[in-house]
Amino acid sequence: MAHVLIADDNPLSLHFFSESITLAGHEATLAEDGTAALSLADKQSFDLILLDARMPGLDGSSVLHAIRSEGQRNRMTPALLTTAEASANRNALIAMGFAEVLYKPIGVAALHASLGRHLTDSANTGTLLDDAMAAETTGGNASIIAALRGLFAGELDALAEELDQFAASSDYPGLLDRLHRLDASAGFCGAPALTKSIKVLRAQVHAGKDWPTSAIANFLRTCMQTRAALP
């Protein structure tokens, strides 16, 4: 079961998203405007965030910018924008950092399909930290493992901002080089789920023509889960 934050100033929309997400077996936390959403994101960890494009005080884009730039615990959490404006520029919104744009009204089936693209049940994530794997690469020295994982935590904390910089200039070589270095860190620290996620993202980078925004959002989800599992 995933934990989803939903922000929308329209009570009907908020009710629809809440009921639909609960029907899919996930937990929904509701915010009636952007300010409330930002406050909740500062206090709790979420697996996915849905932000309405237009809300009093802070709109969806402003909330996302604050979450990504203020070092909040949810800065790696995938975010979807919901909007009733058919003219909303999807490509521009994706470039801002949204993993997907959902145009209202949206059907339950379509919403559930979107959830499936951006949520991975914890049972299917794989092993986040494998002490035996880390011991194999460090000779079983517990103090070395602890030290490496401490550095690894800092690396993951800084990753979202680095990826935003690569995205701003569509820096494919920079992204691939960063994945290569992160892959080494994951191997030393025994993080098999992240190792697998890096392999998937690398393949998508090589196979695709456009910047892999959605793939990176899914990759960051695994990063966030791995970071949460670290001491």
Coordinates of C-alpha atoms in Angstrom, one line a residue:
M1 CA 0.0 0.0 0.0
A2 CA 1.4 3.4 -1.1
H3 CA 0.8 6.7 0.6
V4 CA -0.5 9.4 -1.7
L5 CA -0.8 13.2 -1.0
I6 CA -3.6 14.8 -3.0
A7 CA -4.0 18.6 -3.1
D8 CA -7.0 20.2 -4.8
D9 CA -9.2 23.2 -3.8
N10 CA -12.2 21.7 -5.5
P11 CA -14.0 19.5 -2.9
L12 CA -15.6 17.3 -5.6
S13 CA -12.2 16.6 -7.3
L14 CA -10.6 16.0 -3.9
H15 CA -13.3 13.5 -3.1
F16 CA -13.0 11.7 -6.5
F17 CA -9.2 11.3 -6.3
S18 CA -9.4 10.2 -2.6
E19 CA -12.0 7.6 -3.3
S20 CA -10.4 6.3 -6.5
I21 CA -6.9 6.0 -4.9
T22 CA -8.4 4.3 -1.8
L23 CA -10.2 1.9 -4.2
A24 CA -6.8 1.0 -5.7
G25 CA -5.7 -0.1 -2.2
H26 CA -3.6 3.0 -1.3
E27 CA -3.8 5.5 1.5
A28 CA -4.8 9.1 0.6
T29 CA -3.9 12.2 2.6
L30 CA -5.8 15.3 1.5
A31 CA -4.9 19.0 1.3
E32 CA -7.4 21.7 0.4
D33 CA -4.8 24.1 -1.0
G34 CA -1.1 24.4 -1.9
T35 CA 0.0 25.8 1.4
A36 CA -1.6 22.8 3.3
A37 CA 0.1 20.4 0.8
L38 CA 3.5 22.0 1.3
S39 CA 3.1 21.7 5.1
L40 CA 2.1 18.1 4.9
A41 CA 5.0 17.3 2.5
D42 CA 7.3 18.8 5.1
K43 CA 6.1 16.5 7.9
Q44 CA 5.4 13.2 6.2
S45 CA 6.9 11.0 3.5
F46 CA 4.8 10.1 0.5
D47 CA 5.1 7.7 -2.3
L48 CA 3.3 9.9 -4.8
I49 CA 2.0 13.5 -4.9
L50 CA -1.0 14.8 -6.9
L51 CA -1.1 18.6 -7.2
D52 CA -3.9 20.6 -8.8
A53 CA -2.6 23.2 -11.3
R54 CA -4.6 26.1 -9.8
M55 CA -5.0 26.5 -6.0
P56 CA -5.3 29.5 -3.7
G57 CA -2.0 30.8 -2.4
L58 CA 0.4 28.3 -4.0
D59 CA -0.5 26.6 -7.3
G60 CA 0.7 23.1 -8.1
S61 CA 3.9 24.2 -9.9
S62 CA 4.9 26.5 -6.9
V63 CA 4.3 23.6 -4.4
L64 CA 6.5 21.3 -6.5
H65 CA 9.2 23.9 -6.8
A66 CA 9.3 24.4 -3.0
I67 CA 9.4 20.6 -2.4
R68 CA 12.2 20.1 -4.8
S69 CA 14.3 23.2 -3.8
E70 CA 13.9 23.3 0.0
G71 CA 15.5 20.0 0.8
Q72 CA 12.2 18.5 1.9
R73 CA 11.9 14.8 2.6
N74 CA 9.7 14.4 -0.5
R75 CA 12.0 16.0 -3.0
M76 CA 12.5 12.6 -4.7
T77 CA 8.8 11.7 -4.6
P78 CA 7.2 11.5 -8.1
A79 CA 4.5 14.3 -8.6
L80 CA 1.6 14.4 -11.0
L81 CA -0.2 17.6 -12.0
T82 CA -4.0 17.5 -12.3
T83 CA -5.7 20.2 -14.4
A84 CA -9.0 21.0 -16.0
E85 CA -7.3 23.1 -18.6
A86 CA -7.1 21.2 -21.9
S87 CA -4.7 23.8 -23.2
A88 CA -2.1 23.2 -20.4
N89 CA 1.3 22.6 -22.0
R90 CA 2.2 19.1 -21.1
N91 CA 5.8 19.3 -22.3
A92 CA 6.4 22.5 -20.3
L93 CA 4.9 21.0 -17.2
I94 CA 7.0 17.8 -17.6
A95 CA 10.1 20.0 -17.9
M96 CA 9.1 21.6 -14.6
G97 CA 9.5 18.2 -12.9
F98 CA 6.1 16.6 -13.1
A99 CA 6.2 13.0 -14.0
E100 CA 2.8 13.2 -15.7
V101 CA -0.1 15.5 -16.4
L102 CA -3.7 14.3 -15.7
Y103 CA -6.4 16.2 -17.5
K104 CA -9.7 16.4 -15.6
P105 CA -12.2 14.9 -15.8
I106 CA -10.3 11.6 -15.7
G107 CA -11.8 8.2 -15.4
V108 CA -11.1 5.8 -12.6
A109 CA -9.5 3.3 -14.9
A110 CA -7.2 5.9 -16.4
L111 CA -6.2 7.1 -12.9
H112 CA -5.5 3.6 -11.8
A113 CA -3.3 3.1 -14.9
S114 CA -1.4 6.2 -14.0
L115 CA -0.9 5.0 -10.4
G116 CA 0.5 1.8 -11.8
R117 CA 3.0 3.7 -13.9
H118 CA 4.3 5.6 -10.9
L119 CA 3.8 3.4 -7.9
T120 CA 5.6 0.1 -7.1
D121 CA 4.3 -2.0 -4.3
S122 CA 7.0 -2.5 -1.7
A123 CA 6.7 -6.3 -2.1
N124 CA 7.9 -5.9 -5.7
T125 CA 10.6 -3.4 -5.1
G126 CA 13.2 -6.0 -4.2
T127 CA 15.7 -6.0 -1.4
L128 CA 16.7 -2.4 -0.6
L129 CA 19.8 -3.2 1.6
D130 CA 21.7 -6.5 1.5
D131 CA 24.3 -6.8 4.3
A132 CA 25.8 -9.9 2.7
M133 CA 26.3 -8.1 -0.6
A134 CA 28.0 -5.2 1.2
A135 CA 30.1 -7.6 3.3
E136 CA 31.3 -9.3 0.2
T137 CA 32.7 -6.1 -1.3
T138 CA 34.2 -4.8 2.0
G139 CA 35.6 -7.9 3.5
G140 CA 32.8 -8.0 6.1
N141 CA 34.2 -5.0 8.0
A142 CA 31.1 -3.5 9.8
S143 CA 32.7 -0.2 10.4
I144 CA 33.6 0.2 6.7
I145 CA 30.1 -0.7 5.7
A146 CA 28.7 1.9 8.1
A147 CA 31.0 4.6 6.9
L148 CA 30.3 3.8 3.2
R149 CA 26.5 3.8 3.8
G150 CA 26.8 7.2 5.6
L151 CA 28.5 8.6 2.5
F152 CA 25.9 6.9 0.3
A153 CA 23.1 8.5 2.2
G154 CA 24.5 11.9 1.5
E155 CA 24.9 11.0 -2.2
L156 CA 21.3 10.1 -2.4
D157 CA 20.2 13.3 -0.6
A158 CA 21.9 15.4 -3.3
L159 CA 20.8 13.3 -6.3
A160 CA 17.4 14.9 -7.1
E161 CA 19.1 18.3 -7.5
E162 CA 21.8 16.9 -9.7
L163 CA 19.3 15.2 -11.9
D164 CA 17.3 18.4 -12.2
Q165 CA 20.5 20.1 -13.5
F166 CA 21.0 17.3 -16.1
A167 CA 17.4 17.7 -17.2
A168 CA 17.6 21.4 -17.6
S169 CA 20.2 21.0 -20.4
S170 CA 19.2 17.5 -21.5
D171 CA 22.7 16.4 -20.5
Y172 CA 22.6 12.7 -21.5
P173 CA 26.4 12.1 -21.0
G174 CA 26.2 13.7 -17.6
L175 CA 23.2 11.6 -16.6
L176 CA 24.9 8.3 -17.8
D177 CA 28.1 9.2 -16.0
R178 CA 26.2 9.9 -12.8
L179 CA 24.4 6.6 -13.0
H180 CA 27.7 4.9 -13.5
R181 CA 29.1 6.4 -10.3
L182 CA 25.9 5.7 -8.4
D183 CA 26.0 2.1 -9.6
A184 CA 29.4 1.7 -8.0
S185 CA 28.2 3.2 -4.7
A186 CA 25.1 0.9 -4.7
G187 CA 27.4 -2.1 -5.2
F188 CA 29.7 -1.2 -2.4
C189 CA 26.9 -0.5 0.0
G190 CA 24.7 -3.5 -0.9
A191 CA 21.7 -1.8 -2.5
P192 CA 20.4 -4.4 -5.1
A193 CA 17.1 -2.8 -5.8
L194 CA 18.8 0.5 -6.7
T195 CA 21.4 -1.4 -8.8
K196 CA 18.5 -2.9 -10.8
S197 CA 16.7 0.4 -11.1
I198 CA 19.9 2.0 -12.5
K199 CA 20.2 -0.7 -15.1
V200 CA 16.6 -0.1 -16.2
L201 CA 17.0 3.7 -16.4
R202 CA 20.3 3.3 -18.3
A203 CA 18.6 1.1 -20.9
Q204 CA 15.7 3.6 -21.2
V205 CA 18.2 6.4 -21.8
H206 CA 19.9 4.5 -24.6
A207 CA 16.6 3.4 -26.2
G208 CA 14.6 6.7 -26.1
K209 CA 14.7 9.9 -28.1
D210 CA 13.3 12.2 -25.5
W211 CA 14.4 13.0 -22.0
P212 CA 13.2 10.1 -19.8
T213 CA 11.2 12.2 -17.3
S214 CA 8.8 9.4 -16.2
A215 CA 11.6 6.8 -16.0
I216 CA 13.7 9.2 -13.8
A217 CA 10.7 9.7 -11.5
N218 CA 10.4 5.9 -11.0
F219 CA 14.1 5.7 -10.5
L220 CA 14.0 8.4 -7.9
R221 CA 11.3 6.5 -6.1
T222 CA 13.7 3.6 -5.6
C223 CA 16.4 6.0 -4.5
M224 CA 14.0 7.5 -1.9
Q225 CA 13.1 4.0 -0.6
T226 CA 16.8 3.1 -0.4
R227 CA 17.6 6.3 1.4
A228 CA 14.8 5.6 3.9
A229 CA 16.2 2.2 4.6
L230 CA 19.7 3.6 5.4
P231 CA 20.5 4.4 9.1

